[in-house]
Amino acid sequence: MTRTFFVGGNWKMNGSVSQVKTLVDNLNKVSIPSGTEVVIAPPALYIDRVRQTLNKEIGVAAQNTYAKCSGAFTGEISPEMLKDLGIDWTILGHSERREIFKESSEFVGEKTAHALKAGIKVIACIGEKLEERENNTTTQVVTAQLKAIADKIDDWTNVVVAYEPVWAIGTGKVATPEQAQEVHETLRKWLAENVSKDVAEKTRIIYGGSVSAANAAELAKKQDVDGFLVGGASLKPEFDQIINARQ
Ligand code: PGA
């Protein structure tokens, strides 16, 4: 079976009104290969502007959402609000949220379940830290993170799993295609054994962490690498080449 190649651009807390305009103008000029899905995650404040100006063939994601539809949750945004603005996606469980904002795996699971219920698709991020890789606990860490999501949801149709080793994010130290493939294969096997074979086969598992135009094509050749979540390079002209990495 062929899974649709997925390229996400995570702008993180970067941009300004004028930079957002330039980025959108550039994205609107990129020809998206058929069989590739592209989704851009601007900072929350710019989401509406991006959705209104970006070509509809490119999706838009929030970088985070909360697990309630509305109420006294100062500073948070809900999946229902995204829906209201015509936004289809959210990233959840990014390692920066887990590390800096102390989000637990259980909380990420809860937020994933709520977003899916609200009709928002989820890019669910998992990944091990350097010391965990060095201790040979990568499998344990990433499968526990995946389990915390699996415990809270039944339907995986609208979930993309992003494997992002923390040591590779923003460091320029990309996982080798073999390292990425090994973990992706483990995750797919875990899904087959603990959710279903069908979910394992259909769920896209994308790689994130220092993806660039220079390494994307090699990574994309790996059987279980179904695309990328791109941080730094999604703000650069080379993002165009990453979108075309499967070509
Ligand atoms: P990076 O970030 O591409 O800048 O390493 C990836 C991510 O955090 O999603």
PDB file of N, CA and C in Angstrom, residues 126-128 133 138-143 145-146 161-165 167 175-190 205-207 224-225:
ATOM      1  N   ILE A 126       6.729  12.320  18.886  1.00  0.00           N
ATOM      2  CA  ILE A 126       7.393  11.518  19.912  1.00  0.00           C
ATOM      3  C   ILE A 126       8.890  11.498  19.587  1.00  0.00           C
ATOM      4  N   GLY A 127       9.700  11.141  20.572  1.00  0.00           N
ATOM      5  CA  GLY A 127      11.134  11.062  20.283  1.00  0.00           C
ATOM      6  C   GLY A 127      11.951  10.977  21.554  1.00  0.00           C
ATOM      7  N   GLU A 128      13.116  10.349  21.432  1.00  0.00           N
ATOM      8  CA  GLU A 128      13.970  10.132  22.599  1.00  0.00           C
ATOM      9  C   GLU A 128      15.048  11.213  22.713  1.00  0.00           C
ATOM     10  N   ARG A 133      18.922   7.522  24.014  1.00  0.00           N
ATOM     11  CA  ARG A 133      19.500   6.753  22.899  1.00  0.00           C
ATOM     12  C   ARG A 133      20.792   6.067  23.370  1.00  0.00           C
ATOM     13  N   THR A 138      15.763   3.851  23.546  1.00  0.00           N
ATOM     14  CA  THR A 138      14.964   4.532  22.520  1.00  0.00           C
ATOM     15  C   THR A 138      13.617   3.846  22.295  1.00  0.00           C
ATOM     16  N   THR A 139      13.646   2.533  22.089  1.00  0.00           N
ATOM     17  CA  THR A 139      12.403   1.805  21.806  1.00  0.00           C
ATOM     18  C   THR A 139      11.411   1.959  22.942  1.00  0.00           C
ATOM     19  N   GLN A 140      11.914   1.779  24.163  1.00  0.00           N
ATOM     20  CA  GLN A 140      11.064   1.904  25.343  1.00  0.00           C
ATOM     21  C   GLN A 140      10.406   3.284  25.407  1.00  0.00           C
ATOM     22  N   VAL A 141      11.227   4.320  25.192  1.00  0.00           N
ATOM     23  CA  VAL A 141      10.741   5.702  25.309  1.00  0.00           C
ATOM     24  C   VAL A 141       9.689   6.000  24.241  1.00  0.00           C
ATOM     25  N   VAL A 142      10.001   5.705  22.989  1.00  0.00           N
ATOM     26  CA  VAL A 142       9.072   6.098  21.920  1.00  0.00           C
ATOM     27  C   VAL A 142       7.802   5.243  21.929  1.00  0.00           C
ATOM     28  N   THR A 143       7.909   3.976  22.314  1.00  0.00           N
ATOM     29  CA  THR A 143       6.681   3.170  22.351  1.00  0.00           C
ATOM     30  C   THR A 143       5.809   3.575  23.548  1.00  0.00           C
ATOM     31  N   GLN A 145       5.567   6.636  24.655  1.00  0.00           N
ATOM     32  CA  GLN A 145       4.925   7.879  24.206  1.00  0.00           C
ATOM     33  C   GLN A 145       3.771   7.565  23.250  1.00  0.00           C
ATOM     34  N   LEU A 146       3.985   6.581  22.380  1.00  0.00           N
ATOM     35  CA  LEU A 146       2.933   6.196  21.428  1.00  0.00           C
ATOM     36  C   LEU A 146       1.763   5.536  22.166  1.00  0.00           C
ATOM     37  N   VAL A 161       2.045  10.274  12.818  1.00  0.00           N
ATOM     38  CA  VAL A 161       3.020  10.177  13.907  1.00  0.00           C
ATOM     39  C   VAL A 161       4.331  10.789  13.426  1.00  0.00           C
ATOM     40  N   ALA A 162       4.866  11.729  14.202  1.00  0.00           N
ATOM     41  CA  ALA A 162       6.154  12.325  13.841  1.00  0.00           C
ATOM     42  C   ALA A 162       7.219  11.824  14.811  1.00  0.00           C
ATOM     43  N   TYR A 163       8.165  11.029  14.292  1.00  0.00           N
ATOM     44  CA  TYR A 163       9.293  10.600  15.108  1.00  0.00           C
ATOM     45  C   TYR A 163      10.366  11.664  15.016  1.00  0.00           C
ATOM     46  N   GLU A 164      10.617  12.325  16.147  1.00  0.00           N
ATOM     47  CA  GLU A 164      11.600  13.408  16.169  1.00  0.00           C
ATOM     48  C   GLU A 164      12.572  13.194  17.329  1.00  0.00           C
ATOM     49  N   PRO A 165      13.716  12.573  17.044  1.00  0.00           N
ATOM     50  CA  PRO A 165      14.701  12.421  18.118  1.00  0.00           C
ATOM     51  C   PRO A 165      15.138  13.799  18.618  1.00  0.00           C
ATOM     52  N   TRP A 167      17.674  14.872  20.101  1.00  0.00           N
ATOM     53  CA  TRP A 167      19.075  15.229  19.817  1.00  0.00           C
ATOM     54  C   TRP A 167      19.268  15.713  18.383  1.00  0.00           C
ATOM     55  N   ALA A 175      19.346  12.338  12.035  1.00  0.00           N
ATOM     56  CA  ALA A 175      19.466  10.880  12.138  1.00  0.00           C
ATOM     57  C   ALA A 175      19.861  10.352  10.766  1.00  0.00           C
ATOM     58  N   THR A 176      20.625   9.281  10.735  1.00  0.00           N
ATOM     59  CA  THR A 176      20.936   8.678   9.431  1.00  0.00           C
ATOM     60  C   THR A 176      19.652   8.020   8.921  1.00  0.00           C
ATOM     61  N   PRO A 177      19.561   7.804   7.610  1.00  0.00           N
ATOM     62  CA  PRO A 177      18.381   7.115   7.085  1.00  0.00           C
ATOM     63  C   PRO A 177      18.173   5.770   7.786  1.00  0.00           C
ATOM     64  N   GLU A 178      19.261   5.086   8.134  1.00  0.00           N
ATOM     65  CA  GLU A 178      19.151   3.775   8.798  1.00  0.00           C
ATOM     66  C   GLU A 178      18.600   3.932  10.216  1.00  0.00           C
ATOM     67  N   GLN A 179      19.082   4.966  10.933  1.00  0.00           N
ATOM     68  CA  GLN A 179      18.571   5.189  12.299  1.00  0.00           C
ATOM     69  C   GLN A 179      17.082   5.525  12.260  1.00  0.00           C
ATOM     70  N   ALA A 180      16.688   6.370  11.314  1.00  0.00           N
ATOM     71  CA  ALA A 180      15.273   6.742  11.212  1.00  0.00           C
ATOM     72  C   ALA A 180      14.445   5.507  10.857  1.00  0.00           C
ATOM     73  N   GLN A 181      14.880   4.771   9.836  1.00  0.00           N
ATOM     74  CA  GLN A 181      14.135   3.583   9.392  1.00  0.00           C
ATOM     75  C   GLN A 181      13.953   2.589  10.540  1.00  0.00           C
ATOM     76  N   GLU A 182      15.018   2.397  11.319  1.00  0.00           N
ATOM     77  CA  GLU A 182      14.952   1.421  12.407  1.00  0.00           C
ATOM     78  C   GLU A 182      13.833   1.774  13.396  1.00  0.00           C
ATOM     79  N   VAL A 183      13.767   3.058  13.788  1.00  0.00           N
ATOM     80  CA  VAL A 183      12.736   3.457  14.755  1.00  0.00           C
ATOM     81  C   VAL A 183      11.347   3.434  14.104  1.00  0.00           C
ATOM     82  N   HIS A 184      11.249   3.910  12.864  1.00  0.00           N
ATOM     83  CA  HIS A 184       9.946   3.913  12.187  1.00  0.00           C
ATOM     84  C   HIS A 184       9.394   2.489  12.072  1.00  0.00           C
ATOM     85  N   GLU A 185      10.281   1.560  11.765  1.00  0.00           N
ATOM     86  CA  GLU A 185       9.868   0.163  11.633  1.00  0.00           C
ATOM     87  C   GLU A 185       9.378  -0.381  12.980  1.00  0.00           C
ATOM     88  N   THR A 186      10.107  -0.003  14.031  1.00  0.00           N
ATOM     89  CA  THR A 186       9.709  -0.425  15.387  1.00  0.00           C
ATOM     90  C   THR A 186       8.336   0.131  15.742  1.00  0.00           C
ATOM     91  N   LEU A 187       8.108   1.397  15.386  1.00  0.00           N
ATOM     92  CA  LEU A 187       6.823   2.028  15.707  1.00  0.00           C
ATOM     93  C   LEU A 187       5.689   1.359  14.921  1.00  0.00           C
ATOM     94  N   ARG A 188       5.952   1.056  13.663  1.00  0.00           N
ATOM     95  CA  ARG A 188       4.911   0.414  12.853  1.00  0.00           C
ATOM     96  C   ARG A 188       4.599  -0.990  13.400  1.00  0.00           C
ATOM     97  N   LYS A 189       5.635  -1.674  13.828  1.00  0.00           N
ATOM     98  CA  LYS A 189       5.445  -3.001  14.404  1.00  0.00           C
ATOM     99  C   LYS A 189       4.633  -2.886  15.705  1.00  0.00           C
ATOM    100  N   TRP A 190       4.937  -1.864  16.487  1.00  0.00           N
ATOM    101  CA  TRP A 190       4.192  -1.663  17.735  1.00  0.00           C
ATOM    102  C   TRP A 190       2.715  -1.427  17.433  1.00  0.00           C
ATOM    103  N   ILE A 205       4.158   7.668   9.283  1.00  0.00           N
ATOM    104  CA  ILE A 205       5.167   7.934  10.305  1.00  0.00           C
ATOM    105  C   ILE A 205       6.227   8.798   9.633  1.00  0.00           C
ATOM    106  N   ILE A 206       6.294  10.047  10.060  1.00  0.00           N
ATOM    107  CA  ILE A 206       7.212  10.996   9.425  1.00  0.00           C
ATOM    108  C   ILE A 206       8.395  11.248  10.348  1.00  0.00           C
ATOM    109  N   TYR A 207       9.472  11.720   9.775  1.00  0.00           N
ATOM    110  CA  TYR A 207      10.700  11.973  10.551  1.00  0.00           C
ATOM    111  C   TYR A 207      10.917  13.489  10.703  1.00  0.00           C
ATOM    112  N   ASP A 224       9.831   2.974   5.587  1.00  0.00           N
ATOM    113  CA  ASP A 224       8.874   3.395   6.617  1.00  0.00           C
ATOM    114  C   ASP A 224       8.924   4.880   6.918  1.00  0.00           C
ATOM    115  N   VAL A 225       9.651   5.640   6.118  1.00  0.00           N
ATOM    116  CA  VAL A 225       9.694   7.104   6.291  1.00  0.00           C
ATOM    117  C   VAL A 225       8.681   7.716   5.319  1.00  0.00           C
TER     118      VAL A 225
END
